[in-house]
Each structure stands twice: as C-alpha cells, then as structure tokens.
Short mmCIF file of C-alpha atoms and ligand atoms in Angstrom, two decimals:
data_model
loop_
_atom_site.label_atom_id
_atom_site.label_comp_id
_atom_site.label_asym_id
_atom_site.label_seq_id
_atom_site.Cartn_x
_atom_site.Cartn_y
_atom_site.Cartn_z
CA MET A 14 0.00 0.00 0.00
CA SER A 15 1.37 3.42 -0.98
CA GLU A 16 0.30 6.83 0.34
CA ARG A 17 1.53 10.38 -0.06
CA THR A 18 1.82 13.28 2.40
CA GLN A 19 3.75 16.53 2.66
CA VAL A 20 5.66 15.70 5.87
CA ALA A 21 6.35 12.18 7.17
CA ILE A 22 6.97 12.49 10.91
CA ILE A 23 8.82 9.57 12.50
CA GLY A 24 8.13 9.31 16.24
CA ALA A 25 5.22 10.36 18.45
CA GLY A 26 7.15 11.81 21.37
CA PRO A 27 6.75 15.48 22.25
CA ALA A 28 8.75 16.58 19.16
CA GLY A 29 6.78 14.59 16.56
CA LEU A 30 3.36 15.20 18.08
CA LEU A 31 3.87 18.94 18.51
CA LEU A 32 5.26 19.29 14.98
CA GLY A 33 2.15 17.54 13.66
CA GLN A 34 -0.06 19.91 15.62
CA LEU A 35 1.78 23.07 14.48
CA LEU A 36 1.71 21.96 10.83
CA HIS A 37 -1.98 21.12 11.00
CA ARG A 38 -2.75 24.65 12.21
CA HIS A 39 -1.11 25.92 9.02
CA GLY A 40 -2.92 23.48 6.76
CA ILE A 41 0.11 21.29 6.07
CA ASP A 42 -0.48 17.54 5.85
CA ALA A 43 1.56 15.12 7.91
CA VAL A 44 1.45 11.47 8.87
CA ILE A 45 2.99 10.43 12.21
CA LEU A 46 4.50 6.93 12.46
CA GLU A 47 5.27 5.63 15.96
CA ALA A 48 6.93 2.33 16.86
CA ARG A 49 5.30 1.89 20.27
CA SER A 50 1.69 1.55 21.43
CA ARG A 51 -0.39 4.54 22.54
CA GLU A 52 -0.48 3.13 26.10
CA TYR A 53 3.32 2.85 26.22
CA VAL A 54 3.93 6.36 24.87
CA GLU A 55 1.42 7.89 27.30
CA ALA A 56 2.83 6.11 30.33
CA ARG A 57 6.55 6.80 29.74
CA ILE A 58 7.57 8.99 32.69
CA ARG A 59 10.24 11.50 31.75
CA ALA A 60 10.56 15.26 32.09
CA GLY A 61 8.44 17.49 34.31
CA VAL A 62 9.58 21.10 33.91
CA LEU A 63 8.29 23.29 31.07
CA GLU A 64 10.12 26.53 30.32
CA GLN A 65 8.19 29.78 29.93
CA GLY A 66 8.62 29.61 26.14
CA THR A 67 7.40 25.99 26.03
CA MET A 68 4.20 26.93 27.89
CA GLU A 69 3.62 29.72 25.37
CA VAL A 70 4.15 27.45 22.36
CA LEU A 71 1.74 24.83 23.77
CA ARG A 72 -0.91 27.49 24.36
CA GLU A 73 -0.46 28.90 20.84
CA ALA A 74 -0.72 25.36 19.46
CA GLY A 75 -4.13 25.01 21.14
CA VAL A 76 -3.05 22.37 23.68
CA GLY A 77 -2.47 24.53 26.76
CA GLU A 78 -5.87 24.32 28.42
CA ARG A 79 -5.32 21.37 30.78
CA MET A 80 -1.74 22.49 31.45
CA ASP A 81 -3.02 25.87 32.63
CA LYS A 82 -5.64 24.19 34.82
CA GLU A 83 -3.55 21.40 36.35
CA GLY A 84 0.07 22.55 36.01
CA LEU A 85 1.94 24.20 38.87
CA VAL A 86 3.70 27.48 38.09
CA HIS A 87 7.00 27.81 39.95
CA GLY A 88 8.89 31.09 40.24
CA GLY A 89 12.08 29.59 41.67
CA ILE A 90 14.03 26.57 42.89
CA TYR A 91 15.98 25.67 46.02
CA LEU A 92 19.63 24.69 46.03
CA CYS A 93 20.57 22.70 49.15
CA PHE A 94 24.09 22.05 50.41
CA ASP A 95 25.72 21.74 53.83
CA HIS A 96 22.23 21.09 55.28
CA THR A 97 21.06 24.57 54.30
CA ARG A 98 18.51 25.45 51.65
CA HIS A 99 18.91 28.57 49.49
CA HIS A 100 16.12 29.98 47.36
CA ILE A 101 16.84 31.17 43.82
CA ALA A 102 14.08 33.70 43.08
CA MET A 103 13.95 33.13 39.32
CA ARG A 104 10.83 35.14 38.63
CA GLU A 105 12.32 38.29 40.16
CA LEU A 106 15.64 37.69 38.45
CA THR A 107 14.18 37.22 34.95
CA ASP A 108 11.54 39.96 34.64
CA GLY A 109 8.65 37.72 35.67
CA ARG A 110 9.50 34.53 33.76
CA ALA A 111 8.70 31.17 35.41
CA VAL A 112 8.47 27.43 34.75
CA MET A 113 5.46 25.10 34.76
CA ILE A 114 5.49 21.73 36.51
CA TYR A 115 3.49 19.53 34.14
CA GLY A 116 4.58 16.01 33.24
CA GLN A 117 5.76 15.04 29.77
CA THR A 118 3.19 12.22 29.96
CA GLU A 119 0.45 14.86 30.18
CA VAL A 120 1.87 16.96 27.31
CA VAL A 121 1.95 13.82 25.17
CA LYS A 122 -1.62 12.82 26.14
CA ASP A 123 -2.94 16.31 25.31
CA LEU A 124 -1.24 16.27 21.90
CA ILE A 125 -2.52 12.77 21.07
CA VAL A 126 -6.10 13.73 21.97
CA ALA A 127 -5.86 16.92 19.88
CA ARG A 128 -4.64 14.94 16.86
CA LEU A 129 -7.10 12.07 17.11
CA GLU A 130 -10.06 14.41 17.72
CA GLU A 131 -9.26 16.07 14.36
CA GLY A 132 -9.10 12.63 12.73
CA LEU A 133 -5.47 13.19 11.67
CA PRO A 134 -3.19 10.24 10.85
CA LEU A 135 -1.19 8.95 13.82
CA LEU A 136 -0.17 5.30 13.52
CA PHE A 137 1.02 3.45 16.61
CA GLU A 138 2.91 0.15 16.58
CA CYS A 139 4.57 0.68 13.20
CA GLN A 140 7.34 -1.85 12.64
CA ASP A 141 10.59 -1.75 10.67
CA VAL A 142 10.36 1.95 9.81
CA SER A 143 13.11 2.96 7.34
CA VAL A 144 13.85 6.08 5.29
CA HIS A 145 14.91 5.91 1.61
CA GLY A 146 15.35 8.09 -1.44
CA LEU A 147 17.06 11.03 0.26
CA ASN A 148 19.92 11.19 -2.25
CA GLU A 149 17.45 11.15 -5.15
CA ASP A 150 15.36 13.90 -3.47
CA ASP A 151 12.43 11.50 -3.61
CA PRO A 152 11.96 10.56 0.06
CA VAL A 153 9.91 7.53 0.93
CA VAL A 154 9.35 5.85 4.28
CA HIS A 155 8.86 2.09 4.38
CA TYR A 156 7.13 0.46 7.36
CA ARG A 157 4.93 -2.43 8.38
CA TYR A 158 1.53 -1.75 9.93
CA ASP A 159 -1.22 -4.15 10.90
CA GLY A 160 0.58 -7.01 9.16
CA SER A 161 1.05 -5.27 5.78
CA GLU A 162 4.04 -3.60 4.13
CA ARG A 163 3.45 0.09 3.41
CA GLU A 164 5.23 3.05 1.91
CA LEU A 165 4.73 6.74 2.58
CA ARG A 166 5.94 9.11 -0.13
CA CYS A 167 6.57 12.67 1.06
CA ASP A 168 8.35 15.97 0.44
CA ILE A 169 10.04 16.11 3.83
CA VAL A 170 10.92 13.58 6.54
CA ALA A 171 10.97 14.88 10.12
CA GLY A 172 13.20 12.63 12.24
CA CYS A 173 11.57 12.97 15.69
CA ASP A 174 12.37 9.42 16.74
CA GLY A 175 14.58 10.05 19.75
CA PHE A 176 18.16 9.08 20.52
CA HIS A 177 17.77 5.40 19.52
CA GLY A 178 15.70 6.08 16.39
CA VAL A 179 16.37 5.14 12.75
CA CYS A 180 16.55 8.60 11.17
CA ARG A 181 19.94 9.82 12.38
CA PRO A 182 21.71 6.56 11.34
CA THR A 183 20.21 7.05 7.84
CA ILE A 184 22.50 10.06 7.33
CA PRO A 185 25.91 9.08 5.87
CA GLU A 186 28.48 9.11 8.69
CA ALA A 187 30.77 11.49 6.83
CA GLU A 188 28.00 14.12 6.74
CA LEU A 189 27.59 14.32 10.53
CA THR A 190 29.82 15.64 13.29
CA VAL A 191 29.09 14.17 16.69
CA TRP A 192 30.08 15.41 20.14
CA SER A 193 29.30 13.38 23.25
CA ARG A 194 30.14 12.93 26.89
CA GLU A 195 29.22 10.13 29.29
CA TYR A 196 28.98 10.88 33.00
CA PRO A 197 30.12 8.57 35.82
CA TYR A 198 26.66 8.61 37.40
CA ALA A 199 22.99 7.89 36.65
CA TRP A 200 19.63 8.89 38.18
CA LEU A 201 17.31 6.55 40.00
CA GLY A 202 13.86 8.17 39.79
CA ILE A 203 10.67 7.37 41.70
CA LEU A 204 7.08 8.50 41.42
CA ALA A 205 5.51 8.46 44.89
CA ASP A 206 1.92 8.71 46.01
CA VAL A 207 2.60 11.42 48.56
CA ALA A 208 2.12 15.19 48.62
CA PRO A 209 5.35 17.10 47.85
CA SER A 210 7.20 18.20 50.99
CA THR A 211 8.21 21.43 49.28
CA ASP A 212 6.55 24.26 47.36
CA GLU A 213 9.35 24.38 44.73
CA LEU A 214 11.96 21.90 43.43
CA ILE A 215 14.97 21.15 45.65
CA TYR A 216 18.31 20.31 43.99
CA ALA A 217 20.63 18.93 46.68
CA TYR A 218 24.40 18.49 46.74
CA SER A 219 25.56 16.14 49.51
CA ASP A 220 28.49 13.97 50.49
CA ARG A 221 26.31 10.93 49.64
CA GLY A 222 25.59 12.23 46.12
CA PHE A 223 22.98 14.34 44.35
CA ALA A 224 19.23 14.24 45.07
CA LEU A 225 16.27 16.09 43.58
CA HIS A 226 12.81 16.61 45.00
CA SER A 227 10.39 17.33 42.16
CA MET A 228 6.66 16.74 41.82
CA ARG A 229 3.88 16.02 39.35
CA SER A 230 0.90 17.49 41.24
CA LEU A 231 -0.12 18.56 44.73
CA THR A 232 -0.52 14.86 45.63
CA ARG A 233 2.28 13.15 43.64
CA SER A 234 6.01 13.56 44.24
CA ARG A 235 8.81 12.74 41.81
CA LEU A 236 12.24 12.26 43.38
CA TYR A 237 15.69 11.26 42.15
CA VAL A 238 18.95 10.05 43.69
CA GLN A 239 22.33 9.83 41.99
CA VAL A 240 23.49 6.21 41.58
CA ASP A 241 26.36 4.47 39.79
CA PRO A 242 25.65 3.91 36.07
CA GLU A 243 26.19 0.14 36.52
CA ASP A 244 23.77 -0.08 39.45
CA GLU A 245 20.56 -2.06 39.03
CA ILE A 246 17.09 -1.22 40.19
CA GLU A 247 16.85 -4.60 42.01
CA ASN A 248 19.49 -3.31 44.45
CA TRP A 249 17.21 -0.50 45.55
CA SER A 250 14.33 -1.39 47.87
CA ASP A 251 11.83 1.39 48.51
CA ASP A 252 13.20 1.71 52.06
CA ARG A 253 16.74 2.15 50.79
CA ILE A 254 15.62 4.84 48.31
CA TRP A 255 13.72 6.81 50.96
CA SER A 256 16.60 6.48 53.41
CA GLU A 257 19.00 8.03 50.83
CA LEU A 258 16.51 10.76 49.98
CA HIS A 259 16.09 11.65 53.67
CA GLN A 260 19.83 11.90 54.15
CA ARG A 261 20.69 13.74 50.96
CA LEU A 262 17.83 16.24 51.07
CA ALA A 263 18.13 16.92 54.83
CA SER A 264 18.13 20.57 55.77
CA ASP A 265 17.72 22.25 59.12
CA GLY A 266 14.12 22.52 60.32
CA TRP A 267 12.59 20.61 57.34
CA GLU A 268 10.99 17.16 57.06
CA LEU A 269 10.64 14.95 53.96
CA ASN A 270 7.37 12.98 53.84
CA ASP A 271 7.62 9.53 52.28
CA GLY A 272 4.87 7.32 50.85
CA PRO A 273 4.11 4.43 48.47
CA VAL A 274 6.42 4.16 45.44
CA LEU A 275 4.33 3.83 42.26
CA GLU A 276 7.15 3.55 39.75
CA LYS A 277 10.96 3.42 39.77
CA GLY A 278 13.75 3.22 37.21
CA ILE A 279 17.36 4.13 36.43
CA THR A 280 18.28 6.58 33.66
CA PRO A 281 21.86 6.92 32.33
CA MET A 282 23.22 10.42 31.80
CA ARG A 283 24.77 11.57 28.58
CA SER A 284 25.44 14.71 26.58
CA PHE A 285 25.25 14.35 22.80
CA VAL A 286 25.02 16.61 19.75
CA ALA A 287 24.93 15.60 16.08
CA ALA A 288 25.25 18.36 13.47
CA PRO A 289 24.03 19.51 11.08
CA MET A 290 20.43 18.69 11.96
CA ARG A 291 19.52 18.45 8.28
CA TYR A 292 20.51 16.08 5.51
CA ARG A 293 18.73 16.93 2.27
CA SER A 294 14.99 16.36 2.88
CA LEU A 295 15.53 14.82 6.33
CA LEU A 296 15.35 17.17 9.32
CA LEU A 297 16.23 15.90 12.80
CA ALA A 298 14.48 17.35 15.86
CA GLY A 299 14.66 16.77 19.62
CA ASP A 300 16.49 13.78 21.10
CA ALA A 301 17.16 12.40 17.60
CA ALA A 302 19.76 15.18 17.24
CA HIS A 303 20.86 15.97 20.80
CA ILE A 304 20.49 14.87 24.40
CA VAL A 305 21.41 16.46 27.71
CA PRO A 306 21.69 15.13 31.25
CA PRO A 307 18.37 15.94 33.00
CA THR A 308 19.82 18.20 35.74
CA GLY A 309 19.02 21.37 33.79
CA ALA A 310 15.51 20.13 32.82
CA LYS A 311 16.20 20.99 29.18
CA GLY A 312 15.55 17.86 27.04
CA LEU A 313 11.85 18.29 26.43
CA ASN A 314 12.17 22.06 26.12
CA LEU A 315 14.83 21.74 23.41
CA ALA A 316 12.59 19.35 21.50
CA VAL A 317 9.78 21.91 21.62
CA ALA A 318 12.10 24.74 20.52
CA ASP A 319 13.41 22.66 17.56
CA VAL A 320 9.98 21.84 16.18
CA THR A 321 8.80 25.43 16.60
CA VAL A 322 11.65 26.54 14.32
CA LEU A 323 11.03 23.59 12.00
CA ALA A 324 7.31 24.28 11.70
CA ASP A 325 8.05 27.90 10.71
CA ALA A 326 10.54 26.70 8.09
CA LEU A 327 8.06 24.19 6.67
CA VAL A 328 5.26 26.76 6.53
CA THR A 329 7.59 29.01 4.49
CA ARG A 330 8.46 26.07 2.24
CA PHE A 331 4.88 24.98 1.58
CA THR A 332 3.18 28.39 1.43
CA VAL A 333 5.84 30.68 -0.13
CA GLY A 334 7.93 28.01 -1.83
CA SER A 335 11.15 29.23 -0.22
CA ASP A 336 13.70 26.88 1.39
CA THR A 337 15.46 29.65 3.34
CA GLY A 338 13.99 28.51 6.66
CA LEU A 339 15.03 24.91 6.05
CA GLU A 340 18.53 26.03 5.11
CA GLU A 341 18.82 28.03 8.35
CA TYR A 342 17.09 25.43 10.53
CA SER A 343 20.16 23.62 11.85
CA ASP A 344 22.15 26.76 12.72
CA ARG A 345 19.16 28.39 14.39
CA CYS A 346 18.54 25.34 16.58
CA LEU A 347 22.17 24.62 17.39
CA THR A 348 22.74 28.05 18.94
CA ARG A 349 20.12 27.21 21.52
CA VAL A 350 21.16 23.56 21.76
CA TRP A 351 24.72 24.46 22.72
CA ARG A 352 23.55 26.94 25.35
CA ALA A 353 21.41 24.17 26.88
CA GLN A 354 24.31 21.72 26.56
CA HIS A 355 26.53 24.03 28.56
CA PHE A 356 23.87 24.78 31.18
CA SER A 357 23.03 21.09 31.63
CA TRP A 358 26.73 20.22 31.99
CA PHE A 359 27.18 23.11 34.43
CA MET A 360 24.26 22.07 36.66
CA THR A 361 25.29 18.41 36.46
CA THR A 362 28.94 18.88 37.37
CA MET A 363 28.12 21.44 40.09
CA LEU A 364 25.69 19.12 41.86
CA HIS A 365 26.89 15.51 41.43
CA LEU A 366 29.53 13.62 43.32
CA ASP A 367 32.19 12.25 40.97
CA ARG A 368 33.78 9.46 42.99
CA SER A 369 37.00 9.71 40.98
CA ASP A 370 37.31 13.40 41.85
CA ASP A 371 39.49 14.62 44.72
CA ASP A 372 38.76 17.03 47.55
CA TYR A 373 39.98 19.94 45.42
CA GLY A 374 37.10 19.25 43.03
CA ARG A 375 34.60 19.16 45.91
CA GLN A 376 35.87 22.53 47.17
CA LEU A 377 35.34 23.98 43.68
CA GLN A 378 31.76 22.67 43.66
CA ARG A 379 31.04 24.19 47.09
CA SER A 380 32.55 27.49 45.98
CA GLN A 381 30.33 27.52 42.87
CA LEU A 382 27.25 26.69 44.98
CA ARG A 383 28.07 29.50 47.43
CA TYR A 384 28.55 31.86 44.47
CA VAL A 385 25.21 31.15 42.77
CA THR A 386 23.39 31.43 46.11
CA THR A 387 25.01 34.72 47.21
CA SER A 388 25.75 36.68 44.02
CA THR A 389 22.74 38.23 42.27
CA ALA A 390 24.64 38.20 38.97
CA ALA A 391 25.39 34.47 39.24
CA ALA A 392 21.83 33.64 40.37
CA ARG A 393 20.42 35.66 37.46
CA SER A 394 22.58 33.78 34.97
CA LEU A 395 21.42 30.43 36.37
CA SER A 396 17.80 31.64 36.37
CA GLU A 397 17.67 32.91 32.79
CA ASN A 398 19.03 29.60 31.58
CA TYR A 399 16.65 27.56 33.75
CA VAL A 400 13.47 29.40 32.73
CA GLY A 401 14.82 29.32 29.16
CA LEU A 402 16.09 31.85 26.70
CA THR A 403 13.40 33.19 24.40
CA LEU A 404 13.30 32.05 20.79
CA GLU A 405 13.98 35.69 19.85
CA GLN A 406 17.16 35.73 21.95
CA THR A 407 18.36 32.62 20.13
CA ALA A 408 17.43 33.98 16.73
CA ARG A 409 19.27 37.23 17.41
CA ALA A 410 22.42 35.31 18.34
CA THR A 411 22.27 33.51 14.98
CA VAL A 412 21.65 36.61 12.89
CA SER A 413 24.54 38.51 14.44
CA ARG A 414 27.10 35.80 13.65
P1 LIG B 519 11.25 10.92 22.52
O1 LIG B 519 10.42 11.42 23.61
O2 LIG B 519 12.32 9.97 22.76
O3 LIG B 519 10.28 10.45 21.37
C1 LIG B 519 10.73 9.71 20.26
C2 LIG B 519 9.62 8.80 19.81
O4 LIG B 519 10.05 8.10 18.66
C3 LIG B 519 9.27 7.75 20.85
O5 LIG B 519 7.88 7.72 21.06
C4 LIG B 519 9.79 6.46 20.26
O6 LIG B 519 9.02 5.34 20.65
C5 LIG B 519 9.66 6.75 18.77
N1 LIG B 519 10.55 5.94 17.93
C6 LIG B 519 11.82 5.55 18.18
N2 LIG B 519 12.30 4.83 17.16
C7 LIG B 519 11.30 4.76 16.24
C8 LIG B 519 11.19 4.15 14.98
N3 LIG B 519 12.20 3.42 14.47
N4 LIG B 519 10.05 4.28 14.31
C9 LIG B 519 9.01 4.99 14.81
N5 LIG B 519 9.06 5.59 16.02
C10 LIG B 519 10.20 5.48 16.72
N6 LIG B 519 14.29 15.41 30.32
C11 LIG B 519 14.08 16.25 31.31
O7 LIG B 519 14.07 17.46 31.07
N7 LIG B 519 13.85 15.76 32.58
C12 LIG B 519 13.83 14.40 32.85
O8 LIG B 519 13.61 13.99 33.98
C13 LIG B 519 14.05 13.51 31.82
N8 LIG B 519 14.04 12.16 32.02
C14 LIG B 519 14.28 11.32 30.96
C15 LIG B 519 14.30 9.92 31.12
C16 LIG B 519 14.58 9.05 30.06
C17 LIG B 519 14.60 7.55 30.27
C18 LIG B 519 14.86 9.59 28.80
C19 LIG B 519 15.19 8.66 27.64
C20 LIG B 519 14.82 10.99 28.62
C21 LIG B 519 14.53 11.84 29.69
N9 LIG B 519 14.48 13.24 29.53
C22 LIG B 519 14.28 14.08 30.54
C23 LIG B 519 14.62 13.85 28.24
C24 LIG B 519 13.27 14.17 27.62
O9 LIG B 519 12.29 13.29 28.07
C25 LIG B 519 13.49 14.11 26.13
O10 LIG B 519 14.40 15.14 25.81
C26 LIG B 519 12.22 14.22 25.31
O11 LIG B 519 11.44 13.06 25.46
C27 LIG B 519 12.57 14.45 23.85
O12 LIG B 519 11.42 14.30 23.05
P2 LIG B 519 11.52 13.70 21.59
O13 LIG B 519 10.15 13.74 21.06
O14 LIG B 519 12.63 14.34 20.86
O15 LIG B 519 12.01 12.20 21.80
C1 LIG B 520 11.23 15.95 36.91
O1 LIG B 520 10.29 16.42 37.56
O2 LIG B 520 11.16 14.84 36.39
C2 LIG B 520 12.48 16.73 36.76
C3 LIG B 520 12.55 18.00 37.29
C4 LIG B 520 13.71 18.74 37.16
C5 LIG B 520 14.79 18.20 36.52
C6 LIG B 520 14.72 16.93 35.97
C7 LIG B 520 13.55 16.18 36.10
O3 LIG B 520 15.93 18.93 36.42
#
C-alpha cells in the first residue's frame, strides 16, 4: 500500500506530536508513524519542567488548556548544600518569567487527543520503519503496519524518533559531526503517592551524592537520587531509596514525607550533539539530534524549541515556496542547543559527586554553589538559563554571527 503526504513524521514523542499539531494549524499535511503503542507512549515517565517559552508554544498550538488548569507554576528553585537550603528567586531575576510543573506524559496525552479528535493520521505500533530516497530527493518511508508492508511518499521527513531512532543513522556518517560525553553517574527516579514536601523543586548536593525533590501534582512527588551507572534497580528497595533521599535532602528545620512508590527506574546520563540537523529532505528534531543530562531540565524544552523553528521553516516552504527557513534550521537550533548543553553540563557537574574526583574538586563545587546562592549576577545567569532563553534571543544570536 502506498500513500503520499507533505511531511512524514517519524516518532510520536513530544517533538513529533507537537510538529504535527503546528503543521496542522497551518494546513500542512503530515502522517505520524510511531513504533510503540499509545499506552506505552502515554505512560513513559520522563521530564516534568516546562520553560516559559514551552508553555507559550503549547498554548499557541491550542493544547495549553489542561496544562493551565492542572500545572503548577513555579517562580524559583531551592539549592541545598551543607544542610542549608537557598532559594533562587527566578521570577524576580528574569523579569517575571517562570516554569510550569506539568509532566511530559500529560503533554503527550494532550497532543494525542488533539490529533485524534481532528481525525489526523497517527499510527502506533509501526514496525521496521526505514527512510529511503534522500539522495534522489524522492523521500519515501517504508514500514509495516497491521501485518502489511506500506510506503509513505513525502516531500520532507521529520526525524523525531529520539536518541535510539532510525533517522539519524540514515545520514551518511561522513556528513555528521558528533560530540558526546558520558557521565560517571545515573539517576534513579521514583514516582511516589505522597504530597510534595516542598513548594518548589529542591536540587541537593551532599556527600552521599545528588538528590532532587520534584513533583507532578499537589498529591504526587517525583524524586531522584544519583546512583552508579552500573547499578541495578533490584538493588534498591523502597526503604533504601527513601533512606537516601532523607539523608541527601536533609536541611535544618525541614521534614521529607515519604509514601508508596508507584514507579521506579534508572536513567543513564549523557550529553550528545549531532550536526548539522539536516541532511537533504531529512530534518532531525529533539532527542534524535541531541540529548542532555536531565539536571538542567532541558531535554523536552529543546525538542519543543526545535519543532517550533522547523514548523516555521516548513510553513515558508509549503506556502511561499522558499527553502530559506530549512537552510537556516540547523544553525538556528544549534545556537540554543549548545547553550542548553553548557547549562546542563554546568548544573550536572556542580551538583553531582564524581567518585573519581578529589577534595579539590569538591571545594570547587562548594565554591560555585556558594557563588550562585550569594551573588545576584550568578543567580540571574542560572535563572535565565533555567526558565529558558526566548526564541527571539536565540534567533538574534544567529543573525549577528
Ligand atoms: P522521545 O520522547 O524519545 O520520542 C521519540 C519517539 O520516537 C518515541 O515515542 C519512540 O518510541 C519513537 N521511535 C523511536 N524509534 C522509532 C522508529 N524506528 N520508528 C518509529 N518511532 C520510533 N528530560 C528532562 O528534562 N527531565 C527528565 O527527567 C528527563 N528524564 C528522561 C528519562 C529518560 C529515560 C529519557 C530517555 C529521557 C529523559 N528526559 C528528561 C529527556 C526528555 O524526556 C526528552 O528530551 C524528550 O522526550 C525528547 O522528546 P523527543 O520527542 O525528541 O524524543
Ligand atoms: C522531573 O520532575 O522529572 C524533573 C525536574 C527537574 C529536573 C529533571 C527532572 O531537572
């Protein structure tokens, strides 16, 4: 069976689904092909912090209603070290900008509902997806669906299929430059059925390793502890996890409430960039092109920023017939990507315990923590990165190069 569309979108994560939604609002046809089931995609617990710009894009895309009702707006974070908590007043430091606590699972559910309600094509459980015809400028995606072989002819392929997807490996190796860094630690994350013990997120540096107290709602907490990358979830009973969280998050005059653990898992930490983000008619977006360690809460937000730029470029292509936006796409995104790479590395190395590091390294970390919690200039720099640079700020940086 053969079909045709303007944009074939591979992957129904936040990048692919939002791109589909933005294109639809401009009358551009797309088909989204996803390898997993709808249930799996909707249940995959990942990010929880939306930047100011991400909230705005979701509202403009017509999928902000539930986020605005159920999301929690936070105007700051706490940094905790030496048993003392310090508040970073991000809203005051960034002219009123803030973040929204709203799970990636919820963003994905909202986007799926929006697409299916419009009767737009979104195919789950597609097998053996592969991209062909790029060198002939006649792109075609092959896949198997419901037991039959299919092909999707298109003008553009959007590779939104995450870090382990098939799109990036389709690009000839010689055409891509790759930068990456592995970290000597991982995160063990839990979702707990207990009200958060804090009004805003707590990032804690301790002699036992990093910990983070986040949340998903006023009744659900999301918490993380740093573990070794080789560690296995079987080694971590719920009691052991809570015991570490109590010790690492401890601060004078404050109590952590524990409760039933609903879900737990270990996530490795990696930084990765592949450039350029375009090869002929194939455009990469989100984790397919770059990943960051989660300490800066940037992964999902970068995916949203990429597809916002990509949607603009595709609208120009299909309405005006100009490829200028597509030609500039990679450079425009990478300016922002590298800022987020640096910020994520900065937050990660400031807050984690590298067991191969010496006491000199620990003193540097403490000095940096004291600096960002006592200097307004340093706190403002951290804040403007955390709440996210505006798309205009990124665009300006590109134009002035
Ligand atoms: P994904 O969300 O990865 O979506 C890609 C989609 O493509 C998936 O649905 C996948 O099933 C599909 N796909 C893959 N291969 C194929 C194929 N061959 N054919 C069709 N479909 C395919 N960020 C944070 O800010 N905070 C966090 O706490 C955090 N935790 C994370 C935990 C994990 C385990 C991971 C992997 C990432 C985490 N991130 C976190 C990062 C953040 O979730 C990602 O940056 C975000 O999901 C990127 O969205 P995306 O749409 O680009 O990619
Ligand atoms: C989360 O809530 O999952 C979360 C919050 C902040 C981060 C990373 C993850 O930096």
